[in-house]
């Protein structure tokens, strides 16, 4: 139960990081995808989209029966850091900076 709660919390953190633009590149990609999906839903009926999705799934299964299907959303979320990963990266980055490398503060 604890592992599933931690994994669910990690996924929700990653979704929150996309919305807060902590990982800019992924947030831009998600914004573009949502914009294109909105335009597609405006011009194309949802019924046609579902039929096309079903035909594509059937086509993949029929022509390539040994194909391993991957989850694109999980692949996208795996590239976004969670809070512990951000803190770990911040600690590594600050540990590697020497006192002479720090920029001077302008007063």
Short mmCIF file of N, CA and C in Angstrom, two decimals:
data_model
loop_
_atom_site.label_atom_id
_atom_site.label_comp_id
_atom_site.label_asym_id
_atom_site.label_seq_id
_atom_site.Cartn_x
_atom_site.Cartn_y
_atom_site.Cartn_z
N UNK A 1 0.83 -1.19 0.00
CA UNK A 1 0.00 0.00 0.00
C UNK A 1 0.87 1.25 0.00
N UNK A 2 1.99 1.20 0.71
CA UNK A 2 2.87 2.37 0.79
C UNK A 2 3.53 2.63 -0.56
N UNK A 3 3.94 1.56 -1.24
CA UNK A 3 4.60 1.72 -2.53
C UNK A 3 3.64 2.31 -3.56
N UNK A 4 2.41 1.85 -3.57
CA UNK A 4 1.45 2.38 -4.54
C UNK A 4 1.11 3.84 -4.23
N UNK A 5 1.06 4.19 -2.94
CA UNK A 5 0.81 5.58 -2.57
C UNK A 5 1.97 6.47 -3.00
N UNK A 6 3.20 5.99 -2.81
CA UNK A 6 4.37 6.77 -3.22
C UNK A 6 4.44 6.93 -4.74
N UNK A 7 4.12 5.88 -5.47
CA UNK A 7 4.18 5.98 -6.92
C UNK A 7 3.07 6.90 -7.44
N UNK A 8 1.89 6.84 -6.83
CA UNK A 8 0.81 7.74 -7.23
C UNK A 8 1.18 9.18 -6.90
N UNK A 9 1.76 9.39 -5.73
CA UNK A 9 2.21 10.73 -5.36
C UNK A 9 3.28 11.25 -6.30
N UNK A 10 4.20 10.38 -6.71
CA UNK A 10 5.24 10.78 -7.66
C UNK A 10 4.67 11.18 -9.01
N UNK A 11 3.67 10.44 -9.47
CA UNK A 11 3.04 10.77 -10.75
C UNK A 11 2.33 12.11 -10.66
N UNK A 12 1.63 12.33 -9.55
CA UNK A 12 0.92 13.61 -9.38
C UNK A 12 1.91 14.78 -9.27
N UNK A 13 3.06 14.57 -8.62
CA UNK A 13 4.09 15.60 -8.56
C UNK A 13 4.60 15.94 -9.95
N UNK A 14 4.83 14.92 -10.75
CA UNK A 14 5.34 15.15 -12.10
C UNK A 14 4.33 15.89 -12.97
N UNK A 15 3.04 15.56 -12.83
CA UNK A 15 2.01 16.29 -13.57
C UNK A 15 1.98 17.75 -13.10
N UNK A 16 2.12 17.96 -11.79
CA UNK A 16 2.17 19.32 -11.26
C UNK A 16 3.37 20.10 -11.76
N UNK A 17 4.50 19.43 -11.93
CA UNK A 17 5.70 20.10 -12.45
C UNK A 17 5.51 20.52 -13.90
N UNK A 18 4.77 19.73 -14.66
CA UNK A 18 4.49 20.14 -16.04
C UNK A 18 3.64 21.40 -16.04
N UNK A 19 2.63 21.45 -15.16
CA UNK A 19 1.77 22.61 -15.07
C UNK A 19 2.46 23.84 -14.52
N UNK A 20 3.49 23.66 -13.70
CA UNK A 20 4.22 24.78 -13.12
C UNK A 20 5.42 25.19 -13.96
N UNK A 21 5.62 24.57 -15.10
CA UNK A 21 6.70 24.87 -16.03
C UNK A 21 8.07 24.69 -15.38
N UNK A 22 8.24 23.65 -14.54
CA UNK A 22 9.55 23.36 -13.95
C UNK A 22 10.46 22.71 -14.98
N UNK A 23 9.88 21.99 -15.92
CA UNK A 23 10.63 21.38 -17.02
C UNK A 23 10.07 22.00 -18.30
N UNK A 24 10.71 23.09 -18.74
CA UNK A 24 10.13 23.94 -19.78
C UNK A 24 9.90 23.21 -21.10
N UNK A 25 10.86 22.40 -21.52
CA UNK A 25 10.75 21.73 -22.81
C UNK A 25 9.53 20.81 -22.85
N UNK A 26 9.34 20.02 -21.81
CA UNK A 26 8.21 19.10 -21.76
C UNK A 26 6.90 19.88 -21.67
N UNK A 27 6.90 20.99 -20.92
CA UNK A 27 5.69 21.80 -20.81
C UNK A 27 5.30 22.43 -22.14
N UNK A 28 6.28 22.84 -22.92
CA UNK A 28 5.98 23.40 -24.25
C UNK A 28 5.40 22.32 -25.15
N UNK A 29 5.96 21.13 -25.11
CA UNK A 29 5.46 20.03 -25.93
C UNK A 29 4.02 19.69 -25.55
N UNK A 30 3.74 19.62 -24.24
CA UNK A 30 2.38 19.31 -23.79
C UNK A 30 1.41 20.40 -24.21
N UNK A 31 1.84 21.67 -24.13
CA UNK A 31 0.98 22.78 -24.54
C UNK A 31 0.66 22.70 -26.03
N UNK A 32 1.66 22.41 -26.85
CA UNK A 32 1.44 22.29 -28.30
C UNK A 32 0.51 21.12 -28.60
N UNK A 33 0.72 19.99 -27.93
CA UNK A 33 -0.14 18.82 -28.15
C UNK A 33 -1.59 19.14 -27.78
N UNK A 34 -1.79 19.83 -26.65
CA UNK A 34 -3.15 20.17 -26.23
C UNK A 34 -3.80 21.18 -27.19
N UNK A 35 -3.01 22.10 -27.72
CA UNK A 35 -3.53 23.07 -28.68
C UNK A 35 -3.96 22.37 -29.96
N UNK A 36 -3.12 21.48 -30.47
CA UNK A 36 -3.45 20.74 -31.70
C UNK A 36 -4.65 19.82 -31.46
N UNK A 37 -4.71 19.19 -30.29
CA UNK A 37 -5.85 18.32 -29.98
C UNK A 37 -7.14 19.13 -29.89
N UNK A 38 -7.07 20.32 -29.33
CA UNK A 38 -8.26 21.18 -29.27
C UNK A 38 -8.75 21.58 -30.64
N UNK A 39 -7.82 21.93 -31.51
CA UNK A 39 -8.21 22.29 -32.88
C UNK A 39 -8.79 21.08 -33.61
N UNK A 40 -8.17 19.91 -33.42
CA UNK A 40 -8.67 18.69 -34.07
C UNK A 40 -10.07 18.36 -33.57
N UNK A 41 -10.32 18.50 -32.26
CA UNK A 41 -11.65 18.21 -31.74
C UNK A 41 -12.69 19.23 -32.21
N UNK A 42 -12.24 20.42 -32.53
CA UNK A 42 -13.18 21.43 -33.04
C UNK A 42 -13.66 21.07 -34.45
N UNK A 43 -12.74 20.58 -35.27
CA UNK A 43 -13.08 20.32 -36.67
C UNK A 43 -13.49 18.88 -36.95
N UNK A 44 -13.04 17.92 -36.14
CA UNK A 44 -13.31 16.51 -36.39
C UNK A 44 -14.19 15.97 -35.26
N UNK A 45 -15.20 15.23 -35.61
CA UNK A 45 -16.11 14.65 -34.62
C UNK A 45 -15.36 13.63 -33.75
N UNK A 46 -15.72 13.56 -32.48
CA UNK A 46 -15.09 12.62 -31.56
C UNK A 46 -15.37 11.17 -31.99
N UNK A 47 -16.50 10.95 -32.62
CA UNK A 47 -16.85 9.61 -33.11
C UNK A 47 -15.85 9.15 -34.17
N UNK A 48 -15.47 10.04 -35.08
CA UNK A 48 -14.51 9.70 -36.13
C UNK A 48 -13.13 9.44 -35.52
N UNK A 49 -12.77 10.21 -34.51
CA UNK A 49 -11.47 10.01 -33.85
C UNK A 49 -11.42 8.65 -33.16
N UNK A 50 -12.50 8.27 -32.49
CA UNK A 50 -12.54 6.96 -31.82
C UNK A 50 -12.50 5.82 -32.83
N UNK A 51 -13.21 5.95 -33.93
CA UNK A 51 -13.17 4.92 -34.99
C UNK A 51 -11.76 4.80 -35.56
N UNK A 52 -11.11 5.93 -35.82
CA UNK A 52 -9.73 5.90 -36.33
C UNK A 52 -8.77 5.28 -35.35
N UNK A 53 -8.94 5.58 -34.05
CA UNK A 53 -8.08 5.00 -33.02
C UNK A 53 -8.27 3.48 -32.97
N UNK A 54 -9.54 3.03 -33.03
CA UNK A 54 -9.82 1.59 -33.00
C UNK A 54 -9.26 0.88 -34.22
N UNK A 55 -9.41 1.48 -35.40
CA UNK A 55 -8.84 0.87 -36.60
C UNK A 55 -7.33 0.79 -36.54
N UNK A 56 -6.70 1.82 -35.98
CA UNK A 56 -5.24 1.80 -35.84
C UNK A 56 -4.80 0.69 -34.89
N UNK A 57 -5.51 0.51 -33.77
CA UNK A 57 -5.17 -0.57 -32.84
C UNK A 57 -5.33 -1.94 -33.51
N UNK A 58 -6.42 -2.12 -34.26
CA UNK A 58 -6.65 -3.38 -34.95
C UNK A 58 -5.59 -3.62 -36.00
N UNK A 59 -5.22 -2.57 -36.73
CA UNK A 59 -4.20 -2.70 -37.77
C UNK A 59 -2.86 -3.12 -37.17
N UNK A 60 -2.48 -2.49 -36.06
CA UNK A 60 -1.22 -2.85 -35.41
C UNK A 60 -1.23 -4.30 -34.95
N UNK A 61 -2.34 -4.74 -34.35
CA UNK A 61 -2.44 -6.11 -33.87
C UNK A 61 -2.44 -7.11 -35.01
N UNK A 62 -3.09 -6.77 -36.11
CA UNK A 62 -3.22 -7.70 -37.22
C UNK A 62 -1.92 -7.85 -37.99
N UNK A 63 -1.23 -6.73 -38.29
CA UNK A 63 -0.03 -6.79 -39.11
C UNK A 63 1.24 -7.06 -38.32
N UNK A 64 1.26 -6.68 -37.04
CA UNK A 64 2.43 -6.93 -36.20
C UNK A 64 1.99 -7.54 -34.88
N UNK A 65 1.72 -8.84 -34.85
CA UNK A 65 1.17 -9.45 -33.63
C UNK A 65 2.16 -9.49 -32.46
N UNK A 66 3.46 -9.46 -32.72
CA UNK A 66 4.46 -9.53 -31.65
C UNK A 66 4.94 -8.15 -31.20
N UNK A 67 4.27 -7.11 -31.62
CA UNK A 67 4.66 -5.75 -31.28
C UNK A 67 4.40 -5.48 -29.80
N UNK A 68 5.39 -4.91 -29.12
CA UNK A 68 5.23 -4.53 -27.73
C UNK A 68 4.74 -3.09 -27.71
N UNK A 69 3.53 -2.88 -27.20
CA UNK A 69 2.93 -1.55 -27.17
C UNK A 69 3.48 -0.78 -25.97
N UNK A 70 3.85 0.47 -26.19
CA UNK A 70 4.37 1.28 -25.09
C UNK A 70 3.39 2.38 -24.74
N UNK A 71 3.53 2.92 -23.55
CA UNK A 71 2.65 3.97 -23.07
C UNK A 71 3.36 5.30 -23.22
N UNK A 72 2.91 6.12 -24.15
CA UNK A 72 3.57 7.40 -24.43
C UNK A 72 3.45 8.37 -23.26
N UNK A 73 2.34 8.34 -22.54
CA UNK A 73 2.16 9.26 -21.41
C UNK A 73 3.13 8.90 -20.29
N UNK A 74 3.32 7.60 -20.05
CA UNK A 74 4.27 7.18 -19.02
C UNK A 74 5.70 7.55 -19.44
N UNK A 75 6.02 7.44 -20.73
CA UNK A 75 7.33 7.84 -21.21
C UNK A 75 7.56 9.33 -21.01
N UNK A 76 6.54 10.14 -21.25
CA UNK A 76 6.64 11.59 -21.06
C UNK A 76 6.83 11.93 -19.59
N UNK A 77 6.05 11.29 -18.72
CA UNK A 77 6.15 11.58 -17.29
C UNK A 77 7.46 11.09 -16.69
N UNK A 78 8.08 10.07 -17.29
CA UNK A 78 9.34 9.58 -16.76
C UNK A 78 10.48 10.59 -16.97
N UNK A 79 10.28 11.54 -17.88
CA UNK A 79 11.31 12.54 -18.15
C UNK A 79 11.18 13.79 -17.27
N UNK A 80 10.09 13.88 -16.50
CA UNK A 80 9.87 15.02 -15.62
C UNK A 80 10.30 14.62 -14.21
N UNK A 81 11.11 15.45 -13.55
CA UNK A 81 11.58 15.07 -12.21
C UNK A 81 10.51 15.29 -11.14
N UNK A 82 10.57 14.46 -10.07
CA UNK A 82 9.70 14.66 -8.92
C UNK A 82 10.46 15.49 -7.88
N UNK A 83 9.81 15.82 -6.76
CA UNK A 83 10.45 16.66 -5.74
C UNK A 83 11.75 16.04 -5.19
N UNK A 84 11.78 14.74 -4.84
CA UNK A 84 13.06 14.18 -4.36
C UNK A 84 14.16 14.22 -5.41
N UNK A 85 13.80 14.02 -6.68
CA UNK A 85 14.81 14.08 -7.74
C UNK A 85 15.34 15.50 -7.93
N UNK A 86 14.46 16.50 -7.78
CA UNK A 86 14.91 17.90 -7.89
C UNK A 86 15.86 18.24 -6.76
N UNK A 87 15.53 17.81 -5.54
CA UNK A 87 16.41 18.09 -4.39
C UNK A 87 17.75 17.37 -4.54
N UNK A 88 17.71 16.14 -5.02
CA UNK A 88 18.94 15.38 -5.22
C UNK A 88 19.83 16.07 -6.25
N UNK A 89 19.23 16.54 -7.36
CA UNK A 89 19.99 17.24 -8.39
C UNK A 89 20.53 18.56 -7.86
N UNK A 90 19.73 19.28 -7.05
CA UNK A 90 20.17 20.55 -6.49
C UNK A 90 21.36 20.33 -5.55
N UNK A 91 21.34 19.24 -4.76
CA UNK A 91 22.45 18.95 -3.85
C UNK A 91 23.71 18.60 -4.64
N UNK A 92 23.57 17.84 -5.70
CA UNK A 92 24.73 17.47 -6.52
C UNK A 92 25.31 18.71 -7.17
N UNK A 93 24.45 19.58 -7.69
CA UNK A 93 24.91 20.77 -8.39
C UNK A 93 25.60 21.74 -7.43
N UNK A 94 25.07 21.92 -6.23
CA UNK A 94 25.70 22.84 -5.29
C UNK A 94 26.97 22.26 -4.70
N UNK A 95 27.06 20.95 -4.59
CA UNK A 95 28.26 20.32 -4.07
C UNK A 95 29.43 20.46 -5.05
N UNK A 96 29.14 20.50 -6.34
CA UNK A 96 30.17 20.59 -7.35
C UNK A 96 30.67 22.00 -7.59
N UNK A 97 30.00 23.02 -7.06
CA UNK A 97 30.39 24.41 -7.28
C UNK A 97 31.42 24.81 -6.24
N UNK A 98 32.56 25.34 -6.69
CA UNK A 98 33.59 25.81 -5.78
C UNK A 98 33.27 27.24 -5.35
N UNK A 99 33.87 27.67 -4.26
CA UNK A 99 33.59 29.02 -3.76
C UNK A 99 34.11 30.07 -4.73
N UNK A 100 35.17 29.77 -5.49
CA UNK A 100 35.69 30.74 -6.46
C UNK A 100 34.84 30.80 -7.72
N UNK A 101 34.00 29.75 -7.96
CA UNK A 101 33.15 29.71 -9.16
C UNK A 101 31.84 30.47 -8.97
N UNK A 102 31.48 30.79 -7.71
CA UNK A 102 30.22 31.47 -7.47
C UNK A 102 30.27 32.90 -7.97
N UNK A 103 29.21 33.35 -8.62
CA UNK A 103 29.21 34.73 -9.12
C UNK A 103 29.13 35.74 -7.96
N UNK A 104 29.75 36.87 -8.17
CA UNK A 104 29.74 37.93 -7.17
C UNK A 104 28.38 38.63 -7.20
N UNK A 105 27.90 39.01 -6.03
CA UNK A 105 26.64 39.75 -5.96
C UNK A 105 26.90 41.23 -6.16
N UNK A 106 26.15 41.84 -7.07
CA UNK A 106 26.30 43.26 -7.33
C UNK A 106 25.46 44.04 -6.32
N UNK A 107 26.05 45.03 -5.69
CA UNK A 107 25.32 45.82 -4.71
C UNK A 107 25.11 47.22 -5.18
#
